Amino acid sequence: MSMEPRERIGEFLIRQNELSFEQAEQVLAYQNKNPRKRFGEIAVELGFVGYDQIYEYLRGQNEL
């Protein structure tokens, strides 16, 4: 029995039209320089999304 991999937060935000592909690339570039920071944390810090979008993603992950 194989489990479906969880959708990554960047993929979720792009699919929800909350984040552009270019913004996701910027977050990943920032994350490469700051590996201890999480994707969602960086996206909020850069002003691309708000905490509401992050909470929506986390709620969905908890339902799996």
Coordinates of C-alpha atoms in Angstrom, one line a residue:
M1 CA 0.0 0.0 0.0
S2 CA 1.6 3.3 -1.1
M3 CA 0.6 6.6 0.4
E4 CA 0.2 9.7 -1.8
P5 CA 3.0 12.2 -1.1
R6 CA 1.9 15.3 0.7
E7 CA 1.6 18.4 -1.4
R8 CA 4.3 20.8 -0.6
I9 CA 3.3 24.2 0.6
G10 CA 4.7 26.1 -2.4
E11 CA 2.8 23.8 -4.8
F12 CA -0.4 24.4 -2.7
L13 CA 0.0 28.2 -2.7
I14 CA 0.6 28.2 -6.5
R15 CA -2.4 26.0 -7.1
Q16 CA -4.5 28.2 -5.0
N17 CA -3.3 31.3 -7.0
E18 CA -1.9 32.7 -3.7
L19 CA 1.7 32.7 -5.0
S20 CA 3.3 33.0 -8.4
F21 CA 5.9 30.5 -9.7
E22 CA 8.4 33.4 -9.7
Q23 CA 7.6 34.3 -6.1
A24 CA 8.1 30.6 -5.1
E25 CA 11.5 30.7 -6.8
Q26 CA 12.4 33.8 -4.8
V27 CA 11.4 32.0 -1.6
L28 CA 13.5 29.0 -2.5
A29 CA 16.5 31.1 -3.3
Y30 CA 16.1 32.9 0.0
Q31 CA 15.7 29.5 1.7
N32 CA 18.9 28.2 0.2
K33 CA 20.8 31.0 2.0
N34 CA 18.8 30.5 5.2
P35 CA 18.1 26.7 5.4
R36 CA 16.7 26.8 8.9
K37 CA 13.8 28.9 7.8
R38 CA 10.6 27.2 6.5
F39 CA 9.1 28.0 3.1
G40 CA 5.9 29.5 4.6
E41 CA 7.8 31.6 7.1
I42 CA 9.9 33.1 4.3
A43 CA 6.9 33.7 2.0
V44 CA 5.2 35.6 4.8
E45 CA 8.3 37.6 5.6
L46 CA 8.7 38.6 2.0
G47 CA 5.1 39.7 1.9
F48 CA 3.9 37.3 -0.7
V49 CA 1.3 35.6 1.5
G50 CA -0.3 36.0 4.8
Y51 CA -0.6 33.7 7.8
D52 CA -4.1 32.8 6.7
Q53 CA -2.9 31.0 3.6
I54 CA -0.3 29.1 5.7
Y55 CA -2.9 28.0 8.2
E56 CA -5.2 26.9 5.4
Y57 CA -2.4 24.7 4.0
L58 CA -1.6 23.3 7.5
R59 CA -5.3 22.5 8.2
G60 CA -5.4 20.6 4.9
Q61 CA -2.3 18.6 5.8
N62 CA -3.8 17.6 9.2
E63 CA -6.9 16.2 7.5
L64 CA -4.8 13.6 5.6

